[in-house]
């Protein structure tokens, strides 16, 4: 029986250092690739991984921006503000990104409070409010 192969793609060097042993991968050959940030880099890394390694499956993993050392494992981060960072349409697009559409969005205060109250009912794990970054990868 052929050994299964898994490809793991991460965007940033800091994220690569956070990946530990993956549960359930005993007997699986794993190749990890550092892609760089953004959907184009992820696509190129995925294609290269497929062509060179022929994995049975691919995981695109990351720390979802939680590289803050004060953000401990299990912390719930509510997106008080979201910024879509994966679009560059040239300098003429200005601060509002593609086609004049805002790249930063504030969360609805009522929904944010409801989410915070529901989370607090579950347990006492830390709850943070911060900016979330979004892209299409």
mmCIF file of C-alpha atoms in Angstrom:
data_model
loop_
_atom_site.group_PDB
_atom_site.id
_atom_site.type_symbol
_atom_site.label_atom_id
_atom_site.label_comp_id
_atom_site.label_asym_id
_atom_site.label_seq_id
_atom_site.Cartn_x
_atom_site.Cartn_y
_atom_site.Cartn_z
ATOM 1 C CA UNK A 1 0.000 0.000 0.000
ATOM 2 C CA UNK A 2 1.296 3.437 -1.007
ATOM 3 C CA UNK A 3 2.027 5.944 1.774
ATOM 4 C CA UNK A 4 -0.375 8.916 1.729
ATOM 5 C CA UNK A 5 1.078 12.340 1.010
ATOM 6 C CA UNK A 6 -0.097 15.637 2.483
ATOM 7 C CA UNK A 7 0.855 19.123 1.385
ATOM 8 C CA UNK A 8 0.736 21.938 3.950
ATOM 9 C CA UNK A 9 0.845 25.561 2.772
ATOM 10 C CA UNK A 10 1.495 28.523 5.076
ATOM 11 C CA UNK A 11 1.837 32.175 4.093
ATOM 12 C CA UNK A 12 4.309 33.543 6.629
ATOM 13 C CA UNK A 13 7.560 32.377 8.224
ATOM 14 C CA UNK A 14 6.110 33.135 11.690
ATOM 15 C CA UNK A 15 3.184 30.787 10.947
ATOM 16 C CA UNK A 16 5.547 28.074 9.779
ATOM 17 C CA UNK A 17 7.225 28.149 13.181
ATOM 18 C CA UNK A 18 3.860 27.668 14.922
ATOM 19 C CA UNK A 19 2.991 24.410 13.157
ATOM 20 C CA UNK A 20 3.553 21.412 15.365
ATOM 21 C CA UNK A 21 2.865 17.735 14.795
ATOM 22 C CA UNK A 22 -0.445 17.240 12.999
ATOM 23 C CA UNK A 23 -2.721 14.754 14.787
ATOM 24 C CA UNK A 24 -3.624 11.662 12.793
ATOM 25 C CA UNK A 25 -0.709 11.936 10.382
ATOM 26 C CA UNK A 26 1.295 8.942 11.504
ATOM 27 C CA UNK A 27 2.453 7.161 8.356
ATOM 28 C CA UNK A 28 1.734 10.205 6.167
ATOM 29 C CA UNK A 29 4.547 11.867 4.222
ATOM 30 C CA UNK A 30 4.186 15.644 4.718
ATOM 31 C CA UNK A 31 5.723 18.481 2.728
ATOM 32 C CA UNK A 32 5.323 22.022 4.068
ATOM 33 C CA UNK A 33 5.587 25.004 1.703
ATOM 34 C CA UNK A 34 5.968 28.689 2.549
ATOM 35 C CA UNK A 35 3.863 30.541 -0.038
ATOM 36 C CA UNK A 36 3.945 34.196 0.916
ATOM 37 C CA UNK A 37 0.760 36.211 1.525
ATOM 38 C CA UNK A 38 -2.126 36.564 -0.893
ATOM 39 C CA UNK A 39 -4.215 34.490 -3.238
ATOM 40 C CA UNK A 40 -1.776 34.569 -6.146
ATOM 41 C CA UNK A 41 1.091 33.315 -3.973
ATOM 42 C CA UNK A 42 -1.161 30.611 -2.496
ATOM 43 C CA UNK A 43 -2.221 29.503 -5.992
ATOM 44 C CA UNK A 44 1.368 29.356 -7.262
ATOM 45 C CA UNK A 45 2.522 27.403 -4.192
ATOM 46 C CA UNK A 46 -0.411 25.001 -4.562
ATOM 47 C CA UNK A 47 0.340 24.327 -8.223
ATOM 48 C CA UNK A 48 4.040 23.828 -7.530
ATOM 49 C CA UNK A 49 3.223 21.463 -4.656
ATOM 50 C CA UNK A 50 0.886 19.426 -6.873
ATOM 51 C CA UNK A 51 3.366 19.243 -9.760
ATOM 52 C CA UNK A 52 6.410 18.334 -7.654
ATOM 53 C CA UNK A 53 4.954 16.290 -4.783
ATOM 54 C CA UNK A 54 1.552 14.988 -5.990
ATOM 55 C CA UNK A 55 -0.122 15.093 -2.552
ATOM 56 C CA UNK A 56 -3.355 13.244 -1.804
ATOM 57 C CA UNK A 57 -4.620 16.360 -0.044
ATOM 58 C CA UNK A 58 -3.490 19.909 0.716
ATOM 59 C CA UNK A 59 -4.058 21.982 3.861
ATOM 60 C CA UNK A 60 -3.772 25.765 3.694
ATOM 61 C CA UNK A 61 -3.172 26.689 7.320
ATOM 62 C CA UNK A 62 -2.237 29.789 9.233
ATOM 63 C CA UNK A 63 -2.493 31.682 12.429
ATOM 64 C CA UNK A 64 -5.288 33.903 11.078
ATOM 65 C CA UNK A 65 -3.222 36.913 12.036
ATOM 66 C CA UNK A 66 -2.999 35.896 15.682
ATOM 67 C CA UNK A 67 0.712 36.508 15.877
ATOM 68 C CA UNK A 68 0.244 38.763 18.887
ATOM 69 C CA UNK A 69 2.180 37.109 21.751
ATOM 70 C CA UNK A 70 -0.536 38.244 24.198
ATOM 71 C CA UNK A 71 -3.184 36.250 22.289
ATOM 72 C CA UNK A 72 -3.104 32.861 24.010
ATOM 73 C CA UNK A 73 -4.403 29.620 22.561
ATOM 74 C CA UNK A 74 -8.180 29.479 22.917
ATOM 75 C CA UNK A 75 -8.733 33.233 22.888
ATOM 76 C CA UNK A 76 -11.827 34.228 20.944
ATOM 77 C CA UNK A 77 -11.231 37.311 18.815
ATOM 78 C CA UNK A 78 -14.316 39.231 17.744
ATOM 79 C CA UNK A 79 -13.878 41.310 14.617
ATOM 80 C CA UNK A 80 -14.676 44.840 15.737
ATOM 81 C CA UNK A 81 -13.272 46.020 12.413
ATOM 82 C CA UNK A 82 -12.451 44.099 9.238
ATOM 83 C CA UNK A 83 -9.973 45.139 6.583
ATOM 84 C CA UNK A 84 -9.838 43.515 3.155
ATOM 85 C CA UNK A 85 -6.150 43.683 2.272
ATOM 86 C CA UNK A 86 -5.747 41.385 -0.716
ATOM 87 C CA UNK A 87 -6.589 43.824 -3.502
ATOM 88 C CA UNK A 88 -4.157 46.164 -5.204
ATOM 89 C CA UNK A 89 -5.567 48.124 -8.116
ATOM 90 C CA UNK A 90 -2.757 50.624 -8.440
ATOM 91 C CA UNK A 91 -2.143 53.995 -6.868
ATOM 92 C CA UNK A 92 -5.117 55.518 -8.717
ATOM 93 C CA UNK A 93 -7.492 53.423 -6.559
ATOM 94 C CA UNK A 94 -6.417 55.457 -3.526
ATOM 95 C CA UNK A 95 -7.361 54.596 0.034
ATOM 96 C CA UNK A 96 -10.727 53.118 -0.901
ATOM 97 C CA UNK A 97 -9.318 50.180 -2.857
ATOM 98 C CA UNK A 98 -11.015 48.657 -5.874
ATOM 99 C CA UNK A 99 -13.685 50.720 -7.600
ATOM 100 C CA UNK A 100 -13.991 53.139 -4.706
ATOM 101 C CA UNK A 101 -15.244 50.434 -2.333
ATOM 102 C CA UNK A 102 -14.054 50.850 1.254
ATOM 103 C CA UNK A 103 -11.477 48.329 2.420
ATOM 104 C CA UNK A 104 -12.229 48.759 6.150
ATOM 105 C CA UNK A 105 -15.580 47.919 7.721
ATOM 106 C CA UNK A 106 -16.775 48.400 11.299
ATOM 107 C CA UNK A 107 -18.829 45.594 12.822
ATOM 108 C CA UNK A 108 -22.429 46.279 13.728
ATOM 109 C CA UNK A 109 -22.195 47.309 17.428
ATOM 110 C CA UNK A 110 -25.364 45.398 18.366
ATOM 111 C CA UNK A 111 -24.168 42.177 16.740
ATOM 112 C CA UNK A 112 -20.751 42.580 18.330
ATOM 113 C CA UNK A 113 -22.303 42.920 21.795
ATOM 114 C CA UNK A 114 -24.578 39.910 21.198
ATOM 115 C CA UNK A 115 -21.597 37.785 20.096
ATOM 116 C CA UNK A 116 -19.611 38.911 23.150
ATOM 117 C CA UNK A 117 -22.449 38.043 25.523
ATOM 118 C CA UNK A 118 -22.949 34.603 23.956
ATOM 119 C CA UNK A 119 -19.231 33.866 24.143
ATOM 120 C CA UNK A 120 -19.036 34.897 27.807
ATOM 121 C CA UNK A 121 -21.835 32.438 28.643
ATOM 122 C CA UNK A 122 -19.766 29.543 27.287
ATOM 123 C CA UNK A 123 -16.703 29.904 29.493
ATOM 124 C CA UNK A 124 -14.176 32.327 30.881
ATOM 125 C CA UNK A 125 -11.587 31.995 28.117
ATOM 126 C CA UNK A 126 -10.196 35.372 27.096
ATOM 127 C CA UNK A 127 -12.275 37.499 24.748
ATOM 128 C CA UNK A 128 -10.617 40.168 22.637
ATOM 129 C CA UNK A 129 -11.932 42.735 20.181
ATOM 130 C CA UNK A 130 -9.584 43.511 17.369
ATOM 131 C CA UNK A 131 -9.266 44.115 13.635
ATOM 132 C CA UNK A 132 -9.581 41.123 11.321
ATOM 133 C CA UNK A 133 -7.819 40.965 7.979
ATOM 134 C CA UNK A 134 -9.594 39.177 5.137
ATOM 135 C CA UNK A 135 -8.544 37.938 1.714
ATOM 136 C CA UNK A 136 -9.534 35.309 -0.833
ATOM 137 C CA UNK A 137 -6.933 32.645 -0.081
#
